[in-house]
PDB file of C-alpha atoms and ligand atoms in Angstrom:
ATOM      1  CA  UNK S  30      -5.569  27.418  22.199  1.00  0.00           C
ATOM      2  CA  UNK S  31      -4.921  24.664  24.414  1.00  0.00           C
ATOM      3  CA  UNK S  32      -8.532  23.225  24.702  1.00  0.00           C
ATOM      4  CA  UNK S  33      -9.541  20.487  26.796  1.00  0.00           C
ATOM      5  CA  UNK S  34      -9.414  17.695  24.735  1.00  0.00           C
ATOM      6  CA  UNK S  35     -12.810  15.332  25.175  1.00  0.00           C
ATOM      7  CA  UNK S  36     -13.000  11.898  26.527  1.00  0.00           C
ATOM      8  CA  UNK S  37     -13.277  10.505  23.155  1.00  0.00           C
ATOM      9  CA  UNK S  38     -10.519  12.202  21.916  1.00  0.00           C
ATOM     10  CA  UNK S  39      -8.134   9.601  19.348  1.00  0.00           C
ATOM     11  CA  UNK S  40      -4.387  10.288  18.735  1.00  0.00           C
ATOM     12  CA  UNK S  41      -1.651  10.970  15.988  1.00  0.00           C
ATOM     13  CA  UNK S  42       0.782   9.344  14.549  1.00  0.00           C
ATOM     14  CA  UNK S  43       2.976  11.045  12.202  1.00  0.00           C
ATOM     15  CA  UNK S  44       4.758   8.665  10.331  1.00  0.00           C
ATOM     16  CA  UNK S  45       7.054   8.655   8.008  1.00  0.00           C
ATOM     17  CA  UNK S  46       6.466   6.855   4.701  1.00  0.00           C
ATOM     18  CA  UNK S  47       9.991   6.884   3.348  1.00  0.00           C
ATOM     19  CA  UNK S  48      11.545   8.026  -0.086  1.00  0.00           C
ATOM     20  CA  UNK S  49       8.866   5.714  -2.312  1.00  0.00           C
ATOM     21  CA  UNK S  50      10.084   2.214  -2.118  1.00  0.00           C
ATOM     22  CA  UNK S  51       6.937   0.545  -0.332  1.00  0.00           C
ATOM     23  CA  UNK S  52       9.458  -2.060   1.378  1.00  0.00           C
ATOM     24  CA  UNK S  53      11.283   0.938   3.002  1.00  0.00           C
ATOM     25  CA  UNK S  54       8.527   1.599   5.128  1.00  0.00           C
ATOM     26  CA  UNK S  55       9.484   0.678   8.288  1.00  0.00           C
ATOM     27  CA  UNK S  56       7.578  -2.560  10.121  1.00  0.00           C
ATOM     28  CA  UNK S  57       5.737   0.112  12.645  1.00  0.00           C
ATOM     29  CA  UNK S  58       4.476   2.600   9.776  1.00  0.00           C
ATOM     30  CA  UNK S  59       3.098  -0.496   8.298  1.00  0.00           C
ATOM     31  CA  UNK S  60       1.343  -2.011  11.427  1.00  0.00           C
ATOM     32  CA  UNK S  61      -0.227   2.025  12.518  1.00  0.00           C
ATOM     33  CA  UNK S  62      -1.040   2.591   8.444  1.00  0.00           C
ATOM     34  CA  UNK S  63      -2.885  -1.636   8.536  1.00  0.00           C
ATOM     35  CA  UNK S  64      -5.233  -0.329  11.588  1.00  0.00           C
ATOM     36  CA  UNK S  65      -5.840   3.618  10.585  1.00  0.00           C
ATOM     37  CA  UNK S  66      -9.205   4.919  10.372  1.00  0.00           C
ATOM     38  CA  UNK S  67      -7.584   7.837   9.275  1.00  0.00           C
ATOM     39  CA  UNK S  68      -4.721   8.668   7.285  1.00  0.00           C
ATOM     40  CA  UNK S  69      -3.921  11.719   5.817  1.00  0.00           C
ATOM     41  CA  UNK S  70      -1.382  12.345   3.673  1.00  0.00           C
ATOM     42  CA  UNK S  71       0.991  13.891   1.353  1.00  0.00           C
ATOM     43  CA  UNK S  72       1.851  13.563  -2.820  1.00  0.00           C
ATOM     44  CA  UNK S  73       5.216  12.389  -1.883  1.00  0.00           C
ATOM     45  CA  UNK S  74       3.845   9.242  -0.554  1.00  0.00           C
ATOM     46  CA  UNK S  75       4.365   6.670  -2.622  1.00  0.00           C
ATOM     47  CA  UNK S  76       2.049   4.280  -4.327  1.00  0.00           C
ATOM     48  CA  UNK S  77       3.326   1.451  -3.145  1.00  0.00           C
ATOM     49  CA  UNK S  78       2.563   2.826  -0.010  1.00  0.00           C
ATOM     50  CA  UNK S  79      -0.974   4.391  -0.706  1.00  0.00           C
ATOM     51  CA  UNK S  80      -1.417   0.594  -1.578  1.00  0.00           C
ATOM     52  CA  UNK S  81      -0.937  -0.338   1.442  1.00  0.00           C
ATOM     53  CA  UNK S  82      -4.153   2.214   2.943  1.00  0.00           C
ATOM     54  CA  UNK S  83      -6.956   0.234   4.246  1.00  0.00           C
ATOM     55  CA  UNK S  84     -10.241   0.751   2.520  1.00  0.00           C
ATOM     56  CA  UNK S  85     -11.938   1.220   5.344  1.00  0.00           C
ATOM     57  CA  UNK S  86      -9.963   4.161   6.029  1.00  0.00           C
ATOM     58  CA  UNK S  87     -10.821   7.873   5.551  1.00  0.00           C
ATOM     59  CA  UNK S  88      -8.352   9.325   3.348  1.00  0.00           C
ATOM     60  CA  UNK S  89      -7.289  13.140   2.802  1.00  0.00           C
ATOM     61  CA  UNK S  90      -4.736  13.660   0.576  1.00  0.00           C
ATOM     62  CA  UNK S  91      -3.265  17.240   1.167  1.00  0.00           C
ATOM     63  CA  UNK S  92      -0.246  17.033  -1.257  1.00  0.00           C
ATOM     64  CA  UNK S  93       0.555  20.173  -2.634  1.00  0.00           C
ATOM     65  CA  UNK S  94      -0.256  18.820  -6.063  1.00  0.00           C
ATOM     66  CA  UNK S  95      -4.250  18.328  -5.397  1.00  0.00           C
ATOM     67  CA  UNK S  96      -5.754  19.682  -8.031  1.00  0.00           C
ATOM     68  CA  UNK S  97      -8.058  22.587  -7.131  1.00  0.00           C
ATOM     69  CA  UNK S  98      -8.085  22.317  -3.073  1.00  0.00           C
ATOM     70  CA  UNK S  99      -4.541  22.929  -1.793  1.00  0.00           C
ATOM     71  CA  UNK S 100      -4.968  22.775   1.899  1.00  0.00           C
ATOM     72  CA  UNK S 101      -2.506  25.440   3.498  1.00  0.00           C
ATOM     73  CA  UNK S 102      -0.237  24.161   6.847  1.00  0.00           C
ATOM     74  CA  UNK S 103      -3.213  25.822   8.666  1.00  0.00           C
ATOM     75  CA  UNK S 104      -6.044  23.906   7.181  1.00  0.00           C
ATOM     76  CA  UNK S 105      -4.148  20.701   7.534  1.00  0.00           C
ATOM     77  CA  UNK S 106      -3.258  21.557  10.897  1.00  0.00           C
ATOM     78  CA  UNK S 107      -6.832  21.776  11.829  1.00  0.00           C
ATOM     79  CA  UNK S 108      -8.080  18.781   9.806  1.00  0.00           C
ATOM     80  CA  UNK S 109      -5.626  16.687  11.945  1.00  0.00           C
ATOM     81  CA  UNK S 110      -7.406  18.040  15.621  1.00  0.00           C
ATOM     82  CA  UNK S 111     -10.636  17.464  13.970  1.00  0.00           C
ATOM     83  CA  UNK S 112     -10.254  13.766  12.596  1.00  0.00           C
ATOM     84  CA  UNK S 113      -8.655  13.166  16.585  1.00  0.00           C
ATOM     85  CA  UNK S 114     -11.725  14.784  17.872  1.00  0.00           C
ATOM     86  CA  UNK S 115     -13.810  12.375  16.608  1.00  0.00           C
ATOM     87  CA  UNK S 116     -11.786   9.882  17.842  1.00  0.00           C
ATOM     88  CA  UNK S 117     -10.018   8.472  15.580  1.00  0.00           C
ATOM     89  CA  UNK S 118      -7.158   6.762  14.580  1.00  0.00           C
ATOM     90  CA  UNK S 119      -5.164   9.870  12.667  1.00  0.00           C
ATOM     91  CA  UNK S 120      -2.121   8.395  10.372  1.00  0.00           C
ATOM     92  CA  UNK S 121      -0.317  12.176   9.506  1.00  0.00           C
ATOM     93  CA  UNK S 122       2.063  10.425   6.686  1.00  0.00           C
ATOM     94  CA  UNK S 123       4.835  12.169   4.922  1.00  0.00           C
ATOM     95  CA  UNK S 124       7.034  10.910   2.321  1.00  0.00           C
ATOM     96  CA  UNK S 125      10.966  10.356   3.682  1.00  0.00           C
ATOM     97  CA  UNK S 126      10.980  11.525   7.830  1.00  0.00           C
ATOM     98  CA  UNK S 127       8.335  13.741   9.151  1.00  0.00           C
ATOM     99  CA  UNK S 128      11.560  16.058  10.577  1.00  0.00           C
ATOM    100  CA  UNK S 129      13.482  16.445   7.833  1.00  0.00           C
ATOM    101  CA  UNK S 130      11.936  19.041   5.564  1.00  0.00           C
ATOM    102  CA  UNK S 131       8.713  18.012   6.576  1.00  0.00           C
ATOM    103  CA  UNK S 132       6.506  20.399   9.009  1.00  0.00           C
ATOM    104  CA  UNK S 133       6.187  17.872  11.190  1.00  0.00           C
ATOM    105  CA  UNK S 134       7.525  20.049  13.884  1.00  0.00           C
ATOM    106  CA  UNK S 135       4.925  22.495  13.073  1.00  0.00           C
ATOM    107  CA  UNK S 136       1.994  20.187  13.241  1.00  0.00           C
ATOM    108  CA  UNK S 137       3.134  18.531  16.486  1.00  0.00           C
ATOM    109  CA  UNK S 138       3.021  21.722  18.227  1.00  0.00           C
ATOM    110  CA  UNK S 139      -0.553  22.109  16.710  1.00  0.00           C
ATOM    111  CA  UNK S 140      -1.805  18.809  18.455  1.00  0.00           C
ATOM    112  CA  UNK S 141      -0.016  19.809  21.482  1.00  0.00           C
ATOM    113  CA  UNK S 142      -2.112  23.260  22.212  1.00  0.00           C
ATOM    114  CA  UNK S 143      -5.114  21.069  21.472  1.00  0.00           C
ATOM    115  CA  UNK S 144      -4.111  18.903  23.974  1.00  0.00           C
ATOM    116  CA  UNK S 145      -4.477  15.939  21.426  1.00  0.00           C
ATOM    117  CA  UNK S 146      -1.897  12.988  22.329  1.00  0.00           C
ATOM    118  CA  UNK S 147       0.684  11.603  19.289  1.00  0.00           C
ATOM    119  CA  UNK S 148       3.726   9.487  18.192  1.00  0.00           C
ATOM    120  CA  UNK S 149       5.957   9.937  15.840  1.00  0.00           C
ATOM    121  CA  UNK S 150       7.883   7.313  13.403  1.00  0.00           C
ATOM    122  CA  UNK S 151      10.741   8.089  11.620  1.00  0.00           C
ATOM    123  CA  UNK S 152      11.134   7.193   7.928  1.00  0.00           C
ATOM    124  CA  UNK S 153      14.061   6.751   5.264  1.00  0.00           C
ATOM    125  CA  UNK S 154      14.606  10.505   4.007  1.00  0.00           C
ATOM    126  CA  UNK S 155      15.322  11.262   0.896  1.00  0.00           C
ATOM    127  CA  UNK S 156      19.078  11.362   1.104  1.00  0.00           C
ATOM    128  CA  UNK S 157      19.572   8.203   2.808  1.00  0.00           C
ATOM    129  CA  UNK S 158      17.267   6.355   0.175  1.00  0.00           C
ATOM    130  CA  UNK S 159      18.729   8.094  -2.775  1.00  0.00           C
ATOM    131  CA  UNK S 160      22.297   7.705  -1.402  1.00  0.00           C
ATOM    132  CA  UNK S 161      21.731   4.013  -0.908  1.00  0.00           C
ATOM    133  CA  UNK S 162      20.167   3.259  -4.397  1.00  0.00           C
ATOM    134  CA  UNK S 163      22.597   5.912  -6.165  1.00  0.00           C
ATOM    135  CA  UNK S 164      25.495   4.043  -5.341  1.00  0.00           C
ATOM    136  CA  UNK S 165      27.229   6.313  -3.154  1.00  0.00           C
ATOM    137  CA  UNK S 166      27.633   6.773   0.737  1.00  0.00           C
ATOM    138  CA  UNK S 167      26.895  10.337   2.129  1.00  0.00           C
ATOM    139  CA  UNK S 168      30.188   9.959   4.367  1.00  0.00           C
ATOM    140  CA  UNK S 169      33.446   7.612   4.010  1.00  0.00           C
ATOM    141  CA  UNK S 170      36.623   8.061   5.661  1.00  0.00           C
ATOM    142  CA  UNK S 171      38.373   8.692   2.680  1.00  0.00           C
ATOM    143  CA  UNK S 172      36.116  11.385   1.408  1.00  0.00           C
ATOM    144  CA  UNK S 173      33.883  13.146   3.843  1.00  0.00           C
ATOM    145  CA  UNK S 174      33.963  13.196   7.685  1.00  0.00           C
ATOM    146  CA  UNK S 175      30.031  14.938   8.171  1.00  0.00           C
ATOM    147  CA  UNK S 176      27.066  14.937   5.906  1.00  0.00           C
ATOM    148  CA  UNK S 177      24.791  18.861   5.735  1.00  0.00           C
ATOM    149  CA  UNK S 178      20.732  18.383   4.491  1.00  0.00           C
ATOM    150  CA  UNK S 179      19.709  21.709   3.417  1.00  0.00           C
ATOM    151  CA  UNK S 180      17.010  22.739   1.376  1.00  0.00           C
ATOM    152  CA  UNK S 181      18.074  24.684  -2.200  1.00  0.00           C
ATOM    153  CA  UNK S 182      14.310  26.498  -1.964  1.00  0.00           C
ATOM    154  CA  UNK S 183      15.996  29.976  -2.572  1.00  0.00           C
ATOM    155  CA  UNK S 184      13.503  32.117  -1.046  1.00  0.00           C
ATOM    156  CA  UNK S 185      13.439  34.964  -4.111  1.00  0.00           C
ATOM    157  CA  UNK S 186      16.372  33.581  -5.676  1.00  0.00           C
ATOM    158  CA  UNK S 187      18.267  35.376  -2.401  1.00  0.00           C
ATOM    159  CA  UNK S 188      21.430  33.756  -0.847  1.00  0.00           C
ATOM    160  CA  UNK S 189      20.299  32.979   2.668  1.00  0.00           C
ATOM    161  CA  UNK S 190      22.485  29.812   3.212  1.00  0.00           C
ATOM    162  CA  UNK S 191      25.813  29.616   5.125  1.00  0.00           C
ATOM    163  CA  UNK S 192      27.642  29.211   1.808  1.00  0.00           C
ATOM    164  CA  UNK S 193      31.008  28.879   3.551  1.00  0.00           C
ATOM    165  CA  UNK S 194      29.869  26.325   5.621  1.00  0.00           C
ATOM    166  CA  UNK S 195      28.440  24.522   2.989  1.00  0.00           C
ATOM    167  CA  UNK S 196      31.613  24.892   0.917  1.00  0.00           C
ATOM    168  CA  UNK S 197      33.914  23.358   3.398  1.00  0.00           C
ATOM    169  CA  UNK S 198      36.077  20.457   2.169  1.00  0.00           C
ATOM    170  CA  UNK S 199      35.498  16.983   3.616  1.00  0.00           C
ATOM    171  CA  UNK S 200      31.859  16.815   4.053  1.00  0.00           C
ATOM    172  CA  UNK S 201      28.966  15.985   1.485  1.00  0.00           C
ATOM    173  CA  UNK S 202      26.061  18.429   0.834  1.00  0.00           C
ATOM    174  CA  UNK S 203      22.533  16.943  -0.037  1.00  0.00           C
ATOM    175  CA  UNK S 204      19.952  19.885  -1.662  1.00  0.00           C
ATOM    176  CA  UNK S 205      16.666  18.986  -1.176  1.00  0.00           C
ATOM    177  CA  UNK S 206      14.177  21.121  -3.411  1.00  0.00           C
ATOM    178  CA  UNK S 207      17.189  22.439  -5.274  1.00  0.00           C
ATOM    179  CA  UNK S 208      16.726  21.713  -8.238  1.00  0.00           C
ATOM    180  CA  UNK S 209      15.626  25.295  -9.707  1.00  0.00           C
ATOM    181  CA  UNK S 210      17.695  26.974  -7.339  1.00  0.00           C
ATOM    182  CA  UNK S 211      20.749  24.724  -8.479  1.00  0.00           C
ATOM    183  CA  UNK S 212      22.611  27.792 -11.035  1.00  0.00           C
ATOM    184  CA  UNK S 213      22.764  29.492  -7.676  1.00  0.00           C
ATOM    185  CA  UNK S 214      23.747  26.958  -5.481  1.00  0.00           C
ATOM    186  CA  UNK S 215      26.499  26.005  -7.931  1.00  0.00           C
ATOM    187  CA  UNK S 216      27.543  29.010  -8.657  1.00  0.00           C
ATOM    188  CA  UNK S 217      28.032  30.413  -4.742  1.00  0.00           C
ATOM    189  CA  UNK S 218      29.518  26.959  -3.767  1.00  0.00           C
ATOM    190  CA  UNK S 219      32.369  27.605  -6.252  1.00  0.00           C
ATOM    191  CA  UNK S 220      32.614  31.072  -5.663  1.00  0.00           C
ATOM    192  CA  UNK S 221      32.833  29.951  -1.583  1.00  0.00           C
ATOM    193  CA  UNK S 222      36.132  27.247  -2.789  1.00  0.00           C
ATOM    194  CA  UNK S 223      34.816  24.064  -3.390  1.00  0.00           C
ATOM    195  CA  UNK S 224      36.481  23.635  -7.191  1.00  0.00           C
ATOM    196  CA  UNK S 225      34.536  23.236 -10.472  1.00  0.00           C
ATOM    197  CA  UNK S 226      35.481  19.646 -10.917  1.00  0.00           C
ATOM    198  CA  UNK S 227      33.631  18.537  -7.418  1.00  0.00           C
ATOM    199  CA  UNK S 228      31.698  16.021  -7.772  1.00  0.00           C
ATOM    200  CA  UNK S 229      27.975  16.253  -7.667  1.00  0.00           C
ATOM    201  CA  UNK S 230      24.983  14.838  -8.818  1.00  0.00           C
ATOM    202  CA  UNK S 231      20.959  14.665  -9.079  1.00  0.00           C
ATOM    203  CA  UNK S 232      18.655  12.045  -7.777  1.00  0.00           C
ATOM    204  CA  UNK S 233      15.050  11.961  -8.729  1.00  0.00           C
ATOM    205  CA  UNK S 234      12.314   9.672  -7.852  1.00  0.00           C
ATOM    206  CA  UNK S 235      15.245   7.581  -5.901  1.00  0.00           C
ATOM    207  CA  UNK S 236      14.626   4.478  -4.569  1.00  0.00           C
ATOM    208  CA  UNK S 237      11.526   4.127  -7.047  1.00  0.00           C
ATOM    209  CA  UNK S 238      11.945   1.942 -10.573  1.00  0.00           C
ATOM    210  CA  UNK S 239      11.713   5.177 -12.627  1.00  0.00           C
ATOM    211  CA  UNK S 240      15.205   6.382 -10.597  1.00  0.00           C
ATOM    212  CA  UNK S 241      17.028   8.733 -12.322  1.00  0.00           C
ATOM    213  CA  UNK S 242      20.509   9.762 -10.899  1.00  0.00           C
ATOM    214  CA  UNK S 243      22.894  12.639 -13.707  1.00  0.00           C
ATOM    215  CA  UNK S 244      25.922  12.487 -12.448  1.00  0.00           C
ATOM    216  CA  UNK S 245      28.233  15.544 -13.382  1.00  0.00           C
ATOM    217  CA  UNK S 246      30.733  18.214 -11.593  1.00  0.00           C
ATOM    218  CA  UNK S 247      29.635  21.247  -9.942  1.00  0.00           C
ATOM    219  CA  UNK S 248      30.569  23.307 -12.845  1.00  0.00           C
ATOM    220  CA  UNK S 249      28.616  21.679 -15.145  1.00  0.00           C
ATOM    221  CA  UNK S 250      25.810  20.499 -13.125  1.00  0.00           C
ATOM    222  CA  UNK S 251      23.125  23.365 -13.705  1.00  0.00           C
ATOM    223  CA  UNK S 252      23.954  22.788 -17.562  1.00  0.00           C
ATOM    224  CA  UNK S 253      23.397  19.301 -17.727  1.00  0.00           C
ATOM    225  CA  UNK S 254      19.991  19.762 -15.431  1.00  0.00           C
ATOM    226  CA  UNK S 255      18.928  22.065 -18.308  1.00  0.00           C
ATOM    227  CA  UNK S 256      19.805  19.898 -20.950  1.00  0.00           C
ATOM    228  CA  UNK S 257      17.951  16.317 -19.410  1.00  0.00           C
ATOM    229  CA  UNK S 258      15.154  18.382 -18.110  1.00  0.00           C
ATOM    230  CA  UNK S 259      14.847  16.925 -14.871  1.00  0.00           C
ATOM    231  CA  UNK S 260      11.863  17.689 -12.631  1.00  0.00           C
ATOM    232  CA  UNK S 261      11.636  17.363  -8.780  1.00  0.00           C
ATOM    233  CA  UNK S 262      11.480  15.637  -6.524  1.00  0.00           C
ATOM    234  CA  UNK S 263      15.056  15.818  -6.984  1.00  0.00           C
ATOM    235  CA  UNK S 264      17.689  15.905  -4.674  1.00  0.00           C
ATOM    236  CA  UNK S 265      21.206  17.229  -5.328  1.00  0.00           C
ATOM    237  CA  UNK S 266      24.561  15.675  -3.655  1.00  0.00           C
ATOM    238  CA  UNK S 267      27.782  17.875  -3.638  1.00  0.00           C
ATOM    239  CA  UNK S 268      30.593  15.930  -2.791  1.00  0.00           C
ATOM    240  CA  UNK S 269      33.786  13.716  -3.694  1.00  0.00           C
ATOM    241  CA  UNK S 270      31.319  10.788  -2.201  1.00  0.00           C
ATOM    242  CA  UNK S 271      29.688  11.238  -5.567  1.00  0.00           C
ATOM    243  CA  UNK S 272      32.589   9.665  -7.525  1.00  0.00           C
ATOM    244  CA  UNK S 273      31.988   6.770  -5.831  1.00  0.00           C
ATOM    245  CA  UNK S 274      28.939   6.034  -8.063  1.00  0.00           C
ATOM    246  CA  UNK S 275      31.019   4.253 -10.655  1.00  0.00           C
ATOM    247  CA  UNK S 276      31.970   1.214  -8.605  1.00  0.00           C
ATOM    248  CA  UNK S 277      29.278   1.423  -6.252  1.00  0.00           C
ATOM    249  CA  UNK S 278      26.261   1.463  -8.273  1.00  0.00           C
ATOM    250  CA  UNK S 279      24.136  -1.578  -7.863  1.00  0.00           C
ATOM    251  CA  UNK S 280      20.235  -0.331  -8.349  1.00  0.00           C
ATOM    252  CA  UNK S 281      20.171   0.972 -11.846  1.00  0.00           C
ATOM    253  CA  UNK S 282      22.965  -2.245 -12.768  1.00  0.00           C
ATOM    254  CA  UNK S 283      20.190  -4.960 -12.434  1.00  0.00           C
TER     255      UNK S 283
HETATM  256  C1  SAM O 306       9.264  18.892   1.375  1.00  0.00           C
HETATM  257  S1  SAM O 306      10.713  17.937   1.167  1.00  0.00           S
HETATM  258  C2  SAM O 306      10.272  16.532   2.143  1.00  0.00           C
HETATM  259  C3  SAM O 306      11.459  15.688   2.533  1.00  0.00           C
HETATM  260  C4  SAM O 306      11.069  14.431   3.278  1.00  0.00           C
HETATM  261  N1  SAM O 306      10.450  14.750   4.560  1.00  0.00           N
HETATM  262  C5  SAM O 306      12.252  13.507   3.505  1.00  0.00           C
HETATM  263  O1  SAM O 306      12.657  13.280   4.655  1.00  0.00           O
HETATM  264  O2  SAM O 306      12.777  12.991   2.490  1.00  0.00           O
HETATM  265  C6  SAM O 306      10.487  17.386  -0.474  1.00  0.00           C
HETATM  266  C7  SAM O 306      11.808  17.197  -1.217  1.00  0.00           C
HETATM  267  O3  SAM O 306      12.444  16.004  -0.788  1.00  0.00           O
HETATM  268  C8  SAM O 306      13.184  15.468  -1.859  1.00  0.00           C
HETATM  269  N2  SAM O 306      12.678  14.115  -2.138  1.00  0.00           N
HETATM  270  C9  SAM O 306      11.685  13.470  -1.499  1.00  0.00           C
HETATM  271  N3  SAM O 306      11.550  12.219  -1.984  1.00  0.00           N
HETATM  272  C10 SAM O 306      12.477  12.084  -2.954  1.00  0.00           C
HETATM  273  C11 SAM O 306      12.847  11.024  -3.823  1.00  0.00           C
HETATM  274  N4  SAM O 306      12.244   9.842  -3.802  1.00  0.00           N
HETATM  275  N5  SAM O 306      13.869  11.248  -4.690  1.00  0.00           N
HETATM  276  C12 SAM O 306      14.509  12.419  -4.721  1.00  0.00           C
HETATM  277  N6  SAM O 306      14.208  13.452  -3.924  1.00  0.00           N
HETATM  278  C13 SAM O 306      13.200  13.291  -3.055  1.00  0.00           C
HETATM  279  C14 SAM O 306      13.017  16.399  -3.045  1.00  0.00           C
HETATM  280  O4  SAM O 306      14.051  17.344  -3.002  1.00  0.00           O
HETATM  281  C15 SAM O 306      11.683  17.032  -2.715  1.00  0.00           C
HETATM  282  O5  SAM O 306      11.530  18.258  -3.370  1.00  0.00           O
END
C-alpha cells in the first residue's frame, strides 16, 4: 500500500476503554472519546462507556456480536483509513488495552502503510480489572514472583501452548477466552505438575455490577463451570494468588 495520505487526512487514536467500569477509563480516553467525530468500536466496550460517546459522533460498532454485519479485521481495517481520509477524528476503542488480546497491533500497521498518523492509549485489561475487583493480586511475594496472560482460544481443541511453562510453580496464569477451552487447559496444566488442589478461579463481566467470580481448584474447575453455566467474557486465574480471595474480597462484600 503505502499511499500518500491527503492534506486533509485526520488521525487515530486507539484507545483503550478498559474492562467495563466507565470510571476506569483513563482521564485521556475520556478527553479523545468527549471530542471524537468518530469512534468506532467494539461489544466489549462498556455502556458506561458508550455513554460517554458524543452524539455528534459517527459511530460503527464492529463487535463481533453485531447482528447480521460482522465486519472481518479487514473490513475494519479499511473503515478506520477511510473515516481518517475524510478527516476525521477516528476513536478505534477496545474494551481492556488495545495490546493485550486486542489486534491493535494489526490495525496500527494498517494505518501505517496508509501513511495515516495515530496514538495509542492504554486501558485497564481484563486481568488487572478483574484481579482488582476479585479480591486477589496477580503477584505477591508470598505466592507468585511473575504473572503469564494467555489466551485459552484452543485453536481446534489442539494443545499449542507452552504447557510447561505455564505449569511452573510461583507464578499466576490469567486465560483470557478460556472458558470453553478450560477441560483442556485444566486438564494439561495438571498433567504438566501444577496439583489438583491449585487454586483457580473464573471472572466474568469483572469490574461491572453483574461481576461474577467461581472460585474453585484446578481439578474441579471445568466441573463447576459446567454446573453455574458461565458465559464469556470470562477470564480464568490459575494460581495460589487465588486463595487470597477470602480475605481480600472487597467488591462483591458491599
Ligand atoms: C479479545 S479479548 C480482549 C482483551 C482486552 N483487549 C483486554 O485487554 O482486556 C476478549 C476477552 O477478554 C476477557 N475479558 C474482557 N473483558 C472482561 C471482563 N470485564 N471480565 C472478564 N473477562 C473479560 C474475556 O476473556 C474475553 O473473552
Amino acid at each position: 500500500m503505502n499511499d500518500a495520505a491527503p492534506a486533509t487526512t485526520g488521525k487515530v487514536w486507539l484507545v483503550g476503554a478498559g474492562p467495563g467500569d466507565a470510571e476506569l477509563l483513563t482521564v485521556k480516553a475520556a478527553r479523545l472519546i468527549e471530542s471524537a467525530q468518530a469512534i468506532v468500536y467494539d461489544h466489549l466496550v462498556g455502556e458506561g462507556v458508550r455513554q460517554l460517546f458524543p452524539t455528534r459522533a459517527r459511530l460503527e460498532y464492529v463487535g463481533k456480536k453485531a447482528a447480521k454485519h460482522t465486519l472481518k479485521q479487514e473490513e475494519i481495517n479499511a473503515l478506520l483509513v477511510d473515516l481518517a481520509r475524510q478527516g476525521m477524528r477516528v476513536i478505534r476503542l477496545k474494551g481492556g488495552d488495545p495490546f493485550i488480546f486486542g489486534r491493535g497491533g494489526e490495525e496500527l500497521e494498517t494505518l501505517h502503510a496508509a501513511g495515516i498518523p495515530f496514538e495509542v492509549v492504554p486501558g485497564v485489561t481484563a486481568a488487572a480489572g478483574c484481579a482488582a475487583y476479585a479480591g486477589f493480586p496477580l503477584t505477591h511475594r508470598d505466592h507468585a514472583q511473575s504473572v503469564v496472560f494467555v489466551t485459552g482460544h484452543l485453536k481446534d481443541h489442539s494443545v499449542n501452548l507452552d504447557w510447561p511453562a505455564l505449569a511452573r510453580p510461583g507464578q499466576t496464569v490469567v486465560f483470557y477466552m478460556g472458558i470453553g477451552g478450560a477441560p483442556e487447559i485444566c486438564r494439561q496444566m495438571i498433567a504438566h505438575g501444577l496439583p489438583r488442589s491449585t487454586p483457580a478461579a473464573v471472572v466474568r463481566r469483572g469490574t461491572l455490577a453483574d461481576q461474577q467470580t467461581l472460585l474453585s481448584s484446578l481439578g474441579e474447575l471445568p466441573q463447576r463451570i459446567a454446573e453455574s453455566g458461565i458465559k464469556p467474557p470470562a477470564l480464568i486465574v490459575v494460581g495460589s494468588v487465588v486463595g487470597l480471595h477470602e480475605k481480600l474480597s472487597w467488591f462483591e462484600n458491599r
